[in-house]
Tab-separated table of C-alpha atoms in Angstrom:
chain	number	residue	atom	x	y	z
A	221	GLY	CA	6.094	-16.896	13.173
A	222	GLU	CA	2.402	-16.232	12.843
A	223	ASN	CA	0.859	-15.005	9.682
A	224	VAL	CA	-2.372	-14.275	7.921
A	225	GLU	CA	-2.795	-15.418	4.213
A	226	GLN	CA	-5.171	-13.162	2.268
A	227	HIS	CA	-6.629	-14.086	-1.279
A	228	PRO	CA	-7.178	-12.771	-3.695
A	229	SER	CA	-4.638	-9.916	-4.025
A	230	THR	CA	-6.799	-8.145	-6.679
A	231	LEU	CA	-10.400	-8.315	-7.295
A	232	SER	CA	-12.352	-6.804	-10.176
A	233	VAL	CA	-16.322	-6.981	-10.163
A	234	GLN	CA	-19.039	-5.147	-11.735
A	235	GLU	CA	-21.110	-2.826	-9.893
A	236	GLY	CA	-24.205	-4.723	-8.034
A	237	ASP	CA	-22.157	-8.191	-8.083
A	238	SER	CA	-20.720	-9.610	-4.788
A	239	ALA	CA	-17.365	-9.689	-3.736
A	240	VAL	CA	-15.413	-12.330	-1.232
A	241	ILE	CA	-12.301	-11.669	0.111
A	242	LYS	CA	-10.496	-14.836	2.364
A	243	CYS	CA	-8.269	-14.990	5.028
A	244	THR	CA	-6.622	-17.745	6.760
A	245	TYR	CA	-4.582	-17.492	10.036
A	246	SER	CA	-2.100	-19.350	11.880
A	247	ASP	CA	-2.416	-18.899	15.507
A	248	SER	CA	-5.356	-21.215	16.465
A	249	ALA	CA	-6.193	-19.452	19.789
A	250	SER	CA	-6.740	-16.165	17.726
A	251	ASN	CA	-10.055	-14.683	19.004
A	252	TYR	CA	-10.643	-11.561	17.069
A	253	PHE	CA	-10.774	-10.621	13.672
A	254	PRO	CA	-11.037	-7.200	12.471
A	255	TRP	CA	-11.465	-6.274	8.625
A	256	TYR	CA	-9.986	-2.576	7.395
A	257	LYS	CA	-10.522	-0.575	4.299
A	258	GLN	CA	-7.936	1.546	3.121
A	259	GLU	CA	-9.385	4.045	0.320
A	260	LEU	CA	-6.300	5.585	-2.086
A	261	GLY	CA	-4.220	7.880	-0.018
A	262	LYS	CA	-6.234	7.468	3.173
A	263	ARG	CA	-5.696	5.574	6.456
A	264	PRO	CA	-7.067	2.315	7.113
A	265	GLN	CA	-10.593	2.070	8.699
A	266	LEU	CA	-12.451	-0.530	10.575
A	267	ILE	CA	-15.438	-1.549	8.691
A	268	ILE	CA	-16.594	-5.047	10.586
A	269	ASP	CA	-14.976	-7.420	13.112
A	270	ILE	CA	-15.750	-10.629	14.378
A	271	ARG	CA	-15.020	-12.544	17.645
A	272	SER	CA	-14.156	-16.241	17.986
A	273	ASN	CA	-17.699	-17.070	19.778
A	274	VAL	CA	-19.731	-15.638	16.631
A	275	GLY	CA	-19.764	-17.538	13.338
A	276	GLU	CA	-20.977	-14.800	11.293
A	277	LYS	CA	-21.784	-11.090	11.599
A	278	LYS	CA	-23.602	-8.709	9.339
A	279	ASP	CA	-23.707	-4.890	8.724
A	280	GLN	CA	-25.924	-3.948	5.929
A	281	ARG	CA	-24.274	-4.932	2.592
A	282	ILE	CA	-21.276	-6.440	4.237
A	283	ALA	CA	-20.590	-9.464	6.378
A	284	VAL	CA	-18.013	-11.532	7.753
A	285	THR	CA	-17.900	-15.197	8.521
A	286	LEU	CA	-15.595	-17.482	10.743
A	287	ASN	CA	-14.501	-20.887	10.597
A	288	LYS	CA	-12.374	-21.652	13.626
A	289	THR	CA	-12.077	-25.489	12.820
A	290	ALA	CA	-10.443	-24.507	9.347
A	291	LYS	CA	-8.949	-21.285	10.698
A	292	HIS	CA	-10.376	-19.130	7.975
A	293	PHE	CA	-12.640	-15.945	7.812
A	294	SER	CA	-14.189	-14.019	4.949
A	295	LEU	CA	-15.634	-10.815	3.783
A	296	HIS	CA	-18.596	-10.649	1.672
A	297	ILE	CA	-19.678	-7.780	0.133
A	298	THR	CA	-23.204	-7.435	-1.745
A	299	GLU	CA	-24.500	-5.150	-4.130
A	300	THR	CA	-20.935	-3.618	-4.769
A	301	GLN	CA	-20.882	0.205	-5.572
A	302	PRO	CA	-17.778	1.810	-7.049
A	303	GLU	CA	-17.396	3.666	-3.499
A	304	ASP	CA	-16.546	0.101	-2.498
A	305	SER	CA	-13.052	0.276	-4.570
A	306	ALA	CA	-10.233	0.105	-1.906
A	307	VAL	CA	-7.909	-2.267	-0.554
A	308	TYR	CA	-9.133	-4.373	2.146
A	309	PHE	CA	-6.898	-5.829	5.219
A	310	CYS	CA	-8.123	-8.694	7.200
A	311	ALA	CA	-6.208	-9.015	10.636
A	312	ALA	CA	-6.116	-11.659	13.412
A	313	ARG	CA	-5.237	-10.919	16.847
A	314	LEU	CA	-2.682	-12.923	18.578
A	315	SER	CA	-3.859	-14.912	21.660
A	316	TYR	CA	-0.808	-14.433	23.521
A	317	ASN	CA	-0.159	-10.796	22.705
A	318	THR	CA	-3.325	-8.922	22.438
A	319	ASP	CA	-1.907	-5.692	21.449
A	320	LYS	CA	-0.524	-7.347	18.535
A	321	LEU	CA	-2.670	-7.698	15.208
A	322	ILE	CA	-1.149	-9.575	12.291
A	323	PHE	CA	-2.521	-8.126	9.092
A	324	GLY	CA	-2.977	-9.845	5.886
A	325	THR	CA	-1.467	-8.624	2.554
A	326	GLY	CA	-4.531	-6.842	1.248
A	327	THR	CA	-6.951	-6.944	-1.531
A	328	ARG	CA	-7.311	-4.457	-4.134
A	329	LEU	CA	-10.857	-4.469	-4.879
A	330	GLN	CA	-12.006	-2.318	-7.926
A	331	VAL	CA	-15.755	-1.855	-8.853
A	332	PHE	CA	-16.500	-1.121	-12.198
A	333	PRO	CA	-19.859	0.984	-12.865
B	19	ASP	CA	-11.556	16.397	15.772
B	20	THR	CA	-8.940	14.090	14.751
B	21	ALA	CA	-8.615	11.257	17.163
B	22	VAL	CA	-5.124	10.413	15.933
B	23	SER	CA	-2.943	12.988	14.546
B	24	GLN	CA	0.527	12.864	13.052
B	25	THR	CA	2.928	15.153	11.685
B	26	PRO	CA	4.484	15.811	9.395
B	27	LYS	CA	1.980	14.606	6.557
B	28	TYR	CA	4.690	14.674	3.951
B	29	LEU	CA	8.436	14.429	4.350
B	30	VAL	CA	11.150	14.426	1.708
B	31	THR	CA	14.688	14.030	3.131
B	32	GLN	CA	18.546	13.039	1.685
B	33	MET	CA	19.883	9.799	2.984
B	34	GLY	CA	21.965	9.824	5.994
B	35	ASN	CA	19.576	12.672	7.746
B	36	ASP	CA	17.624	12.132	11.003
B	37	LYS	CA	14.268	12.847	10.989
B	38	SER	CA	11.311	12.744	13.704
B	39	ILE	CA	7.405	12.030	12.893
B	40	LYS	CA	5.253	13.056	15.885
B	41	CYS	CA	1.829	11.413	16.980
B	42	GLU	CA	-0.766	12.120	19.392
B	43	GLN	CA	-4.218	10.569	20.288
B	44	ASN	CA	-7.152	12.159	21.923
B	45	LEU	CA	-9.138	9.094	22.472
B	46	GLY	CA	-7.997	8.070	25.955
B	47	HIS	CA	-6.436	4.780	24.730
B	48	ASP	CA	-3.717	2.972	26.766
B	49	THR	CA	-2.139	1.683	23.815
B	50	MET	CA	-0.333	3.195	20.701
B	51	TYR	CA	1.546	1.949	17.857
B	52	TRP	CA	3.636	2.712	14.833
B	53	TYR	CA	2.946	0.638	11.671
B	54	LYS	CA	5.006	0.770	8.405
B	55	GLN	CA	3.259	0.480	5.134
B	56	ASP	CA	5.698	-0.201	2.143
B	57	SER	CA	5.120	0.123	-1.529
B	58	LYS	CA	3.102	-2.659	-1.884
B	59	LYS	CA	0.828	-1.763	0.699
B	60	PHE	CA	2.090	-4.518	3.335
B	61	LEU	CA	1.093	-3.284	7.019
B	62	LYS	CA	3.677	-4.252	9.611
B	63	ILE	CA	3.816	-3.567	12.819
B	64	MET	CA	6.914	-1.720	14.127
B	65	PHE	CA	6.352	-0.805	17.776
B	66	SER	CA	3.447	-0.684	20.552
B	67	TYR	CA	3.873	1.035	23.899
B	68	ASN	CA	0.997	0.561	26.494
B	69	ASN	CA	1.088	3.217	29.051
B	70	LYS	CA	4.610	4.510	28.003
B	71	GLU	CA	5.896	1.183	28.470
B	72	LEU	CA	7.262	-0.712	25.388
B	73	ILE	CA	5.365	-3.945	24.595
B	74	ILE	CA	6.184	-4.892	21.066
B	75	ASN	CA	9.506	-4.051	19.193
B	76	GLU	CA	9.736	-6.024	15.960
B	77	THR	CA	12.926	-6.555	14.140
B	78	VAL	CA	13.202	-2.970	13.298
B	79	PRO	CA	16.818	-1.604	12.735
B	80	ASN	CA	17.659	0.293	15.766
B	81	ARG	CA	18.073	3.518	13.914
B	82	PHE	CA	14.433	3.549	14.487
B	83	SER	CA	13.532	4.863	18.082
B	84	PRO	CA	10.262	5.386	19.646
B	85	LYS	CA	9.595	7.661	22.357
B	86	SER	CA	6.347	7.876	24.556
B	87	PRO	CA	6.755	11.026	26.813
B	88	ASP	CA	3.083	10.435	28.028
B	89	LYS	CA	0.274	7.808	26.912
B	90	ALA	CA	-1.256	10.336	24.776
B	91	HIS	CA	2.063	10.753	22.461
B	92	LEU	CA	4.130	8.319	20.666
B	93	ASN	CA	6.935	9.971	18.443
B	94	LEU	CA	9.419	8.148	15.997
B	95	HIS	CA	12.943	9.162	15.545
B	96	ILE	CA	14.955	7.883	12.633
B	97	ASN	CA	18.637	8.109	12.247
B	98	SER	CA	20.689	8.078	9.392
B	99	LEU	CA	17.664	7.399	7.103
B	100	GLU	CA	18.149	5.038	4.015
B	101	LEU	CA	16.264	4.602	0.528
B	102	GLY	CA	14.584	1.552	1.922
B	103	ASP	CA	13.005	3.421	4.701
B	104	SER	CA	10.791	5.382	2.326
B	105	ALA	CA	7.399	4.284	3.144
B	106	VAL	CA	4.138	5.702	4.663
B	107	TYR	CA	4.328	5.497	8.227
B	108	PHE	CA	0.737	4.952	10.321
B	109	CYS	CA	0.473	6.070	14.101
B	110	ALA	CA	-2.369	4.343	15.658
B	111	SER	CA	-4.032	3.762	19.213
B	112	SER	CA	-6.179	1.081	20.682
B	113	HIS	CA	-7.869	0.094	24.018
B	114	GLU	CA	-9.300	-3.081	25.014
B	115	THR	CA	-13.102	-3.898	25.194
B	116	VAL	CA	-15.282	-6.693	25.348
B	117	ALA	CA	-15.519	-6.697	21.498
B	118	GLY	CA	-11.830	-6.611	20.882
B	119	ASN	CA	-9.307	-3.993	20.635
B	120	THR	CA	-10.268	-1.552	17.520
B	121	ILE	CA	-7.383	-0.033	16.123
B	122	TYR	CA	-7.552	3.572	15.125
B	123	PHE	CA	-5.024	4.652	12.547
B	124	GLY	CA	-3.610	8.337	11.995
B	125	GLU	CA	-3.690	9.748	8.611
B	126	GLY	CA	-0.339	8.550	7.832
B	127	SER	CA	3.277	10.379	7.221
B	128	TRP	CA	4.596	9.684	3.696
B	129	LEU	CA	8.246	9.900	4.082
B	130	THR	CA	10.512	9.627	0.856
B	131	VAL	CA	14.338	9.121	1.052
B	132	VAL	CA	16.296	10.796	-1.693
């Protein structure tokens, strides 16, 4: 079946440093890639998304890049802050079932003050 | 106002019992989902309904039965609960836009089977 691989599973950075999380997807026709942030004990919430006709998208300190040829996309967080500590999930929408998002396995980001 | 609300938030029950989790969304979305998040934090889709019609039914034991009385509600009933059913169950909803179909999650229901 289709899947999304996500790396690393855990990431520790010092406050102010950058963090990068990478995902690879298998459905070459996937066209929508959201990123979700889940704080401890809370629900996953959308933080940024990108469609396949765009190579990069930025929103303040976060950005997402997409390489369709290589079938991978990445989340970049700059100037990290302790409140960025959470589990981050990437996802890819299947081209043949647009109701279905396949989630990556999650990255636990810890930002140390 | 909570956009996607589910009850109960916490549920502790014994093996073999039957339990239900209710979900309602007030966003006017056509599609609703149930996701399961296990202890390793993996998020797996279980079911998807579009306008009360079942669209996605992953390989979930038939002890799990979703019911959608209308497009704003999607309940999950679980029969003969097993230890392995312990997880967080998230209800969610979405609707299609030009940008994509953003999924909005409820706050989750923590199910513990003892």
